[in-house]
Amino acid sequence: MLKLIQNEQGKIFIRKSTWIMYIILAVLILGSALLTNSLDGLKSEYDDENWREELKQENEQLQKDMEELEGMGSVEDYNNSTITKNNYYLENDIQPAPYTAWTFVNENISLLSIVSLLTIIIAAGIVANEFRWGTIKLLLIRPIRRSGILLSKYITVLLFALYTALFALVLMWIFGAIFFGIGDWNPSIVVEGEDGFKTVSLVANIFTSFGFKLVNLVMMATFAFMISAVFRNSSLAIGIAIFLMMGASSIVTFFADKEWAKYILFAHTDLSQYMDGNFLMLEDNTMGFSIAVLVVYYAIFMLLSWIVFTKRDVAGQ
């Protein structure tokens, strides 16, 4: 099994297309760092001595903006939230943390969706391309069951997803450190929860978000892998998986008024919705229910992959 996994990894990383994907990911992260560095409005920094006065002035400006833009609900909601947050800093004598590499990573953790896209491409082709190129025969002559071959390919997909996600996370921190500095190793930030604002560890917040992103990554990779194993068509697997990934929120929103909407996979793949300050895709959802739904879907995807793959093996296909 280990040799099969090593062989599958070698197939992935020997391709130029894999390294091109990594280069594209690196360029996107660098571009985000350059953009953030060029736009001062994205980086809220306060002087060590006058931060209280600066926060008060910011609140006054936000209040003035609301009076001038009266009737724009989105602006009022944002400004009111920012004013309340600034008041929390003032009331608790907490100086807002400066913009550092940790802040950059926290604000750009959504770039891991690019990792999902790259993993879908790998997952969609890892089985289908063996049949398309005829190389599956080289695997079938080995003294190992086809289910073992399928498992080795699935493990390879998960390893690729993990490697790429860690690569993106580390690269975000490196570019953040270059452009914005490292700052404290365990800074604190203020986030809005159900009971108002509170102070949390920024590093812990990053790794919690990263863990939730990995759940979505595994589910999308497993779905694409299942399509590839069942239909043996990489283009179909990539197309369906990307379409559903990009349109997930729209699909859930469209059917939100239906009773069965709570069973839609994409209402549960983003577990970060249960973090403080985030909005639930469906009001009645709970993390426990979302995890249960994900486990059921995961089992279905894996079962379909195994049944169809081994059935075709018995039929001599």
CSV table of C-alpha atoms in Angstrom, one decimal:
chain,number,residue,atom,x,y,z
A,1,MET,CA,0.0,0.0,0.0
A,2,LEU,CA,2.8,2.4,0.9
A,3,LYS,CA,4.5,1.7,-2.4
A,4,LEU,CA,1.2,2.3,-4.3
A,5,ILE,CA,0.8,5.7,-2.5
A,6,GLN,CA,4.4,6.7,-3.2
A,7,ASN,CA,3.8,5.7,-6.9
A,8,GLU,CA,0.6,7.8,-7.0
A,9,GLN,CA,2.3,10.8,-5.5
A,10,GLY,CA,5.1,10.5,-8.0
A,11,LYS,CA,2.6,10.6,-10.8
A,12,ILE,CA,1.2,13.8,-9.5
A,13,PHE,CA,4.4,15.7,-8.8
A,14,ILE,CA,6.2,14.6,-11.9
A,15,ARG,CA,3.7,16.6,-14.0
A,16,LYS,CA,4.5,20.1,-15.0
A,17,SER,CA,0.8,21.0,-14.6
A,18,THR,CA,1.0,20.3,-10.8
A,19,TRP,CA,3.9,22.7,-10.3
A,20,ILE,CA,2.1,25.3,-12.5
A,21,MET,CA,-0.8,25.1,-10.1
A,22,TYR,CA,1.5,25.7,-7.2
A,23,ILE,CA,3.0,28.7,-9.0
A,24,ILE,CA,-0.5,30.1,-9.7
A,25,LEU,CA,-1.4,29.7,-6.0
A,26,ALA,CA,1.8,31.5,-5.0
A,27,VAL,CA,1.2,34.3,-7.4
A,28,LEU,CA,-2.4,34.8,-6.1
A,29,ILE,CA,-1.1,35.0,-2.5
A,30,LEU,CA,1.6,37.4,-3.4
A,31,GLY,CA,-0.9,39.5,-5.3
A,32,SER,CA,-3.1,39.7,-2.3
A,33,ALA,CA,-0.2,40.8,-0.1
A,34,LEU,CA,0.8,43.5,-2.6
A,35,LEU,CA,-2.8,44.7,-2.9
A,36,THR,CA,-3.1,44.9,0.9
A,37,ASN,CA,0.2,46.7,1.2
A,38,SER,CA,-0.8,49.3,-1.4
A,39,LEU,CA,-4.2,50.1,0.2
A,40,ASP,CA,-3.7,51.8,3.5
A,41,GLY,CA,-7.4,51.6,4.2
A,42,LEU,CA,-7.2,47.8,4.5
A,43,LYS,CA,-4.7,48.1,7.4
A,44,SER,CA,-6.0,49.6,10.6
A,45,GLU,CA,-3.0,50.7,12.6
A,46,TYR,CA,-3.0,53.0,15.6
A,47,ASP,CA,-0.2,55.0,17.3
A,48,ASP,CA,1.0,53.5,20.6
A,49,GLU,CA,0.4,56.8,22.5
A,50,ASN,CA,-2.6,58.3,20.8
A,51,TRP,CA,-4.7,55.2,19.9
A,52,ARG,CA,-7.5,56.2,22.2
A,53,GLU,CA,-7.9,59.6,20.4
A,54,GLU,CA,-7.6,58.0,17.0
A,55,LEU,CA,-10.4,55.5,17.9
A,56,LYS,CA,-12.6,58.4,19.1
A,57,GLN,CA,-12.0,60.3,15.9
A,58,GLU,CA,-12.8,57.2,13.8
A,59,ASN,CA,-16.1,56.8,15.7
A,60,GLU,CA,-16.9,60.5,15.0
A,61,GLN,CA,-16.2,60.1,11.3
A,62,LEU,CA,-18.2,56.9,11.1
A,63,GLN,CA,-21.2,58.6,12.8
A,64,LYS,CA,-20.9,61.5,10.4
A,65,ASP,CA,-20.8,59.1,7.4
A,66,MET,CA,-24.0,57.5,8.7
A,67,GLU,CA,-25.8,60.8,8.9
A,68,GLU,CA,-24.7,61.7,5.3
A,69,LEU,CA,-25.7,58.3,3.9
A,70,GLU,CA,-28.9,57.9,5.9
A,71,GLY,CA,-31.1,55.1,4.5
A,72,MET,CA,-28.3,52.9,3.4
A,73,GLY,CA,-28.8,49.9,5.7
A,74,SER,CA,-25.6,48.1,4.9
A,75,VAL,CA,-23.4,51.1,5.6
A,76,GLU,CA,-25.3,51.8,8.9
A,77,ASP,CA,-24.9,48.2,10.1
A,78,TYR,CA,-21.2,48.2,9.3
A,79,ASN,CA,-20.5,51.5,10.9
A,80,ASN,CA,-22.6,50.7,14.0
A,81,SER,CA,-20.7,47.4,14.4
A,82,THR,CA,-17.3,49.2,14.0
A,83,ILE,CA,-18.3,51.9,16.5
A,84,THR,CA,-19.4,49.3,19.1
A,85,LYS,CA,-16.2,47.4,18.5
A,86,ASN,CA,-14.1,50.6,19.0
A,87,ASN,CA,-16.0,51.4,22.2
A,88,TYR,CA,-15.1,47.9,23.4
A,89,TYR,CA,-11.5,48.7,22.9
A,90,LEU,CA,-11.8,52.0,24.8
A,91,GLU,CA,-13.9,50.6,27.7
A,92,ASN,CA,-11.5,47.7,28.3
A,93,ASP,CA,-8.4,49.8,27.6
A,94,ILE,CA,-7.3,47.4,24.8
A,95,GLN,CA,-5.1,48.8,22.1
A,96,PRO,CA,-6.0,47.3,18.7
A,97,ALA,CA,-3.3,44.9,17.5
A,98,PRO,CA,-1.2,46.2,14.6
A,99,TYR,CA,-1.5,44.7,11.1
A,100,THR,CA,1.0,41.8,11.0
A,101,ALA,CA,1.6,38.5,9.2
A,102,TRP,CA,-1.0,36.9,11.5
A,103,THR,CA,-3.6,39.4,10.5
A,104,PHE,CA,-2.9,38.9,6.8
A,105,VAL,CA,-3.3,35.1,7.2
A,106,ASN,CA,-6.5,35.5,9.1
A,107,GLU,CA,-8.0,37.9,6.5
A,108,ASN,CA,-6.9,35.8,3.6
A,109,ILE,CA,-7.8,32.3,4.9
A,110,SER,CA,-10.5,32.2,2.2
A,111,LEU,CA,-7.7,31.7,-0.4
A,112,LEU,CA,-7.8,28.1,0.6
A,113,SER,CA,-10.8,27.8,-1.7
A,114,ILE,CA,-8.2,27.8,-4.5
A,115,VAL,CA,-6.6,24.8,-2.8
A,116,SER,CA,-10.1,23.1,-3.1
A,117,LEU,CA,-10.1,23.9,-6.8
A,118,LEU,CA,-6.6,22.4,-7.4
A,119,THR,CA,-7.5,19.3,-5.3
A,120,ILE,CA,-10.7,18.8,-7.3
A,121,ILE,CA,-8.6,18.8,-10.5
A,122,ILE,CA,-6.3,16.1,-9.1
A,123,ALA,CA,-9.1,14.0,-7.6
A,124,ALA,CA,-11.1,14.1,-10.8
A,125,GLY,CA,-8.3,12.7,-12.9
A,126,ILE,CA,-6.5,10.3,-10.6
A,127,VAL,CA,-8.9,7.4,-11.5
A,128,ALA,CA,-10.4,8.5,-14.7
A,129,ASN,CA,-7.1,9.3,-16.4
A,130,GLU,CA,-5.8,5.7,-15.7
A,131,PHE,CA,-8.6,4.4,-17.9
A,132,ARG,CA,-8.3,7.2,-20.4
A,133,TRP,CA,-4.6,6.6,-21.0
A,134,GLY,CA,-4.9,2.8,-20.6
A,135,THR,CA,-2.3,2.7,-17.7
A,136,ILE,CA,-4.9,1.0,-15.4
A,137,LYS,CA,-3.7,-2.3,-16.9
A,138,LEU,CA,-0.2,-1.8,-15.3
A,139,LEU,CA,-1.9,-1.5,-11.9
A,140,LEU,CA,-4.3,-4.5,-12.4
A,141,ILE,CA,-1.5,-6.9,-13.1
A,142,ARG,CA,-0.1,-6.3,-9.5
A,143,PRO,CA,-1.1,-8.8,-6.8
A,144,ILE,CA,-3.5,-6.4,-5.0
A,145,ARG,CA,-7.2,-6.0,-5.0
A,146,ARG,CA,-8.7,-3.2,-7.0
A,147,SER,CA,-10.2,-1.8,-3.8
A,148,GLY,CA,-6.7,-1.4,-2.5
A,149,ILE,CA,-5.7,0.5,-5.6
A,150,LEU,CA,-8.7,2.7,-5.1
A,151,LEU,CA,-7.8,3.3,-1.5
A,152,SER,CA,-4.2,4.3,-2.4
A,153,LYS,CA,-5.5,6.8,-4.9
A,154,TYR,CA,-7.9,8.3,-2.4
A,155,ILE,CA,-5.2,8.6,0.3
A,156,THR,CA,-3.0,10.3,-2.3
A,157,VAL,CA,-5.7,12.9,-3.0
A,158,LEU,CA,-6.1,13.6,0.7
A,159,LEU,CA,-2.3,14.0,1.1
A,160,PHE,CA,-2.1,16.3,-1.8
A,161,ALA,CA,-4.9,18.4,-0.3
A,162,LEU,CA,-3.1,18.6,3.0
A,163,TYR,CA,0.3,19.4,1.4
A,164,THR,CA,-1.2,22.1,-0.7
A,165,ALA,CA,-3.2,23.6,2.1
A,166,LEU,CA,-0.2,23.8,4.4
A,167,PHE,CA,1.9,25.2,1.5
A,168,ALA,CA,-0.7,28.0,1.1
A,169,LEU,CA,-0.9,28.7,4.8
A,170,VAL,CA,2.9,28.9,5.3
A,171,LEU,CA,3.3,31.0,2.2
A,172,MET,CA,0.6,33.5,3.4
A,173,TRP,CA,2.5,33.9,6.6
A,174,ILE,CA,5.8,34.3,4.9
A,175,PHE,CA,4.5,37.0,2.5
A,176,GLY,CA,2.7,38.6,5.4
A,177,ALA,CA,5.9,38.7,7.5
A,178,ILE,CA,7.8,40.3,4.5
A,179,PHE,CA,5.3,43.0,3.9
A,180,PHE,CA,3.8,43.6,7.4
A,181,GLY,CA,6.2,42.2,9.9
A,182,ILE,CA,5.7,39.4,12.4
A,183,GLY,CA,4.6,41.3,15.5
A,184,ASP,CA,3.7,39.3,18.6
A,185,TRP,CA,3.7,35.5,18.3
A,186,ASN,CA,0.3,35.2,20.0
A,187,PRO,CA,-1.7,38.4,19.4
A,188,SER,CA,-5.3,38.9,20.4
A,189,ILE,CA,-8.1,40.3,18.4
A,190,VAL,CA,-11.7,41.4,19.2
A,191,VAL,CA,-14.5,39.4,17.6
A,192,GLU,CA,-18.2,39.7,17.7
A,193,GLY,CA,-20.1,36.8,19.3
A,194,GLU,CA,-23.7,36.1,20.4
A,195,ASP,CA,-23.1,38.0,23.6
A,196,GLY,CA,-21.3,40.9,22.2
A,197,PHE,CA,-17.6,41.5,21.5
A,198,LYS,CA,-14.9,39.5,23.2
A,199,THR,CA,-11.1,39.0,23.0
A,200,VAL,CA,-9.7,35.8,21.4
A,201,SER,CA,-6.3,34.5,20.3
A,202,LEU,CA,-5.6,35.4,16.7
A,203,VAL,CA,-3.4,32.3,16.2
A,204,ALA,CA,-6.1,30.1,17.6
A,205,ASN,CA,-8.7,31.7,15.4
A,206,ILE,CA,-6.5,31.1,12.3
A,207,PHE,CA,-6.0,27.4,13.0
A,208,THR,CA,-9.7,27.0,13.9
A,209,SER,CA,-10.6,28.5,10.5
A,210,PHE,CA,-8.0,26.4,8.8
A,211,GLY,CA,-9.5,23.2,10.3
A,212,PHE,CA,-13.0,24.1,9.1
A,213,LYS,CA,-11.6,24.8,5.6
A,214,LEU,CA,-10.0,21.3,5.6
A,215,VAL,CA,-13.4,19.8,6.2
A,216,ASN,CA,-14.8,21.5,3.1
A,217,LEU,CA,-11.7,20.6,1.2
A,218,VAL,CA,-12.0,16.9,2.1
A,219,MET,CA,-15.7,16.8,1.2
A,220,MET,CA,-15.2,18.4,-2.2
A,221,ALA,CA,-12.2,16.2,-3.0
A,222,THR,CA,-14.2,13.1,-2.0
A,223,PHE,CA,-17.1,14.2,-4.2
A,224,ALA,CA,-14.8,14.7,-7.2
A,225,PHE,CA,-13.1,11.4,-6.5
A,226,MET,CA,-16.4,9.6,-6.5
A,227,ILE,CA,-17.5,11.1,-9.8
A,228,SER,CA,-14.1,10.1,-11.3
A,229,ALA,CA,-14.3,6.5,-10.0
A,230,VAL,CA,-18.0,6.0,-11.0
A,231,PHE,CA,-18.0,7.7,-14.4
A,232,ARG,CA,-14.3,7.5,-15.3
A,233,ASN,CA,-14.6,11.0,-16.8
A,234,SER,CA,-12.2,13.6,-15.4
A,235,SER,CA,-13.9,16.5,-17.3
A,236,LEU,CA,-17.3,15.6,-15.9
A,237,ALA,CA,-15.9,15.3,-12.4
A,238,ILE,CA,-14.1,18.6,-12.6
A,239,GLY,CA,-17.1,20.4,-14.2
A,240,ILE,CA,-19.7,19.1,-11.7
A,241,ALA,CA,-17.5,19.6,-8.6
A,242,ILE,CA,-16.4,23.2,-9.5
A,243,PHE,CA,-20.0,24.2,-10.5
A,244,LEU,CA,-21.3,22.9,-7.2
A,245,MET,CA,-18.5,24.5,-5.2
A,246,MET,CA,-18.9,27.9,-6.8
A,247,GLY,CA,-22.7,27.8,-6.7
A,248,ALA,CA,-23.0,26.3,-3.2
A,249,SER,CA,-24.3,29.3,-1.4
A,250,SER,CA,-26.7,30.2,-4.3
A,251,ILE,CA,-28.1,26.7,-4.3
A,252,VAL,CA,-28.8,26.7,-0.5
A,253,THR,CA,-30.3,30.2,-0.7
A,254,PHE,CA,-32.6,29.3,-3.6
A,255,PHE,CA,-34.0,26.3,-1.7
A,256,ALA,CA,-33.8,27.9,1.8
A,257,ASP,CA,-37.6,28.0,2.3
A,258,LYS,CA,-37.9,24.2,1.6
A,259,GLU,CA,-38.1,21.9,4.6
A,260,TRP,CA,-35.6,19.5,3.0
A,261,ALA,CA,-33.1,22.3,2.4
A,262,LYS,CA,-31.4,21.3,5.7
A,263,TYR,CA,-30.3,18.1,4.0
A,264,ILE,CA,-28.4,19.8,1.2
A,265,LEU,CA,-24.7,19.0,1.4
A,266,PHE,CA,-23.6,22.6,0.8
A,267,ALA,CA,-25.5,23.9,3.7
A,268,HIS,CA,-23.0,22.1,6.0
A,269,THR,CA,-19.6,22.0,4.3
A,270,ASP,CA,-18.6,25.4,5.7
A,271,LEU,CA,-18.4,24.8,9.4
A,272,SER,CA,-16.8,28.2,9.9
A,273,GLN,CA,-20.4,29.5,9.9
A,274,TYR,CA,-20.6,28.4,13.5
A,275,MET,CA,-17.7,30.7,14.5
A,276,ASP,CA,-18.5,33.8,16.5
A,277,GLY,CA,-19.6,36.7,14.3
A,278,ASN,CA,-20.5,34.6,11.2
A,279,PHE,CA,-24.0,34.0,9.8
A,280,LEU,CA,-25.7,30.6,9.5
A,281,MET,CA,-26.6,29.5,6.0
A,282,LEU,CA,-29.9,28.1,7.5
A,283,GLU,CA,-31.1,29.5,10.8
A,284,ASP,CA,-32.0,26.2,12.4
A,285,ASN,CA,-28.7,24.5,11.7
A,286,THR,CA,-26.4,23.3,14.5
A,287,MET,CA,-22.8,22.1,14.3
A,288,GLY,CA,-23.8,18.7,15.5
A,289,PHE,CA,-26.4,18.3,12.8
A,290,SER,CA,-24.0,19.6,10.1
A,291,ILE,CA,-21.3,17.1,11.2
A,292,ALA,CA,-23.9,14.2,11.0
A,293,VAL,CA,-25.0,15.3,7.5
A,294,LEU,CA,-21.4,15.4,6.4
A,295,VAL,CA,-20.7,12.0,7.7
A,296,VAL,CA,-23.7,10.5,5.9
A,297,TYR,CA,-22.7,12.2,2.6
A,298,TYR,CA,-19.1,11.1,3.0
A,299,ALA,CA,-20.1,7.5,3.6
A,300,ILE,CA,-22.4,7.6,0.5
A,301,PHE,CA,-19.6,9.0,-1.7
A,302,MET,CA,-17.1,6.4,-0.5
A,303,LEU,CA,-19.6,3.5,-0.8
A,304,LEU,CA,-20.5,4.5,-4.3
A,305,SER,CA,-16.9,4.7,-5.4
A,306,TRP,CA,-16.1,1.2,-3.9
A,307,ILE,CA,-19.2,-0.6,-5.1
A,308,VAL,CA,-19.0,0.6,-8.7
A,309,PHE,CA,-15.3,0.2,-8.9
A,310,THR,CA,-15.2,-3.4,-7.6
A,311,LYS,CA,-18.4,-4.4,-9.4
A,312,ARG,CA,-16.8,-3.5,-12.7
A,313,ASP,CA,-13.8,-5.5,-11.6
A,314,VAL,CA,-15.9,-8.6,-11.1
A,315,ALA,CA,-17.6,-8.0,-14.5
A,316,GLY,CA,-14.3,-7.9,-16.1
A,317,GLN,CA,-14.6,-4.3,-17.2
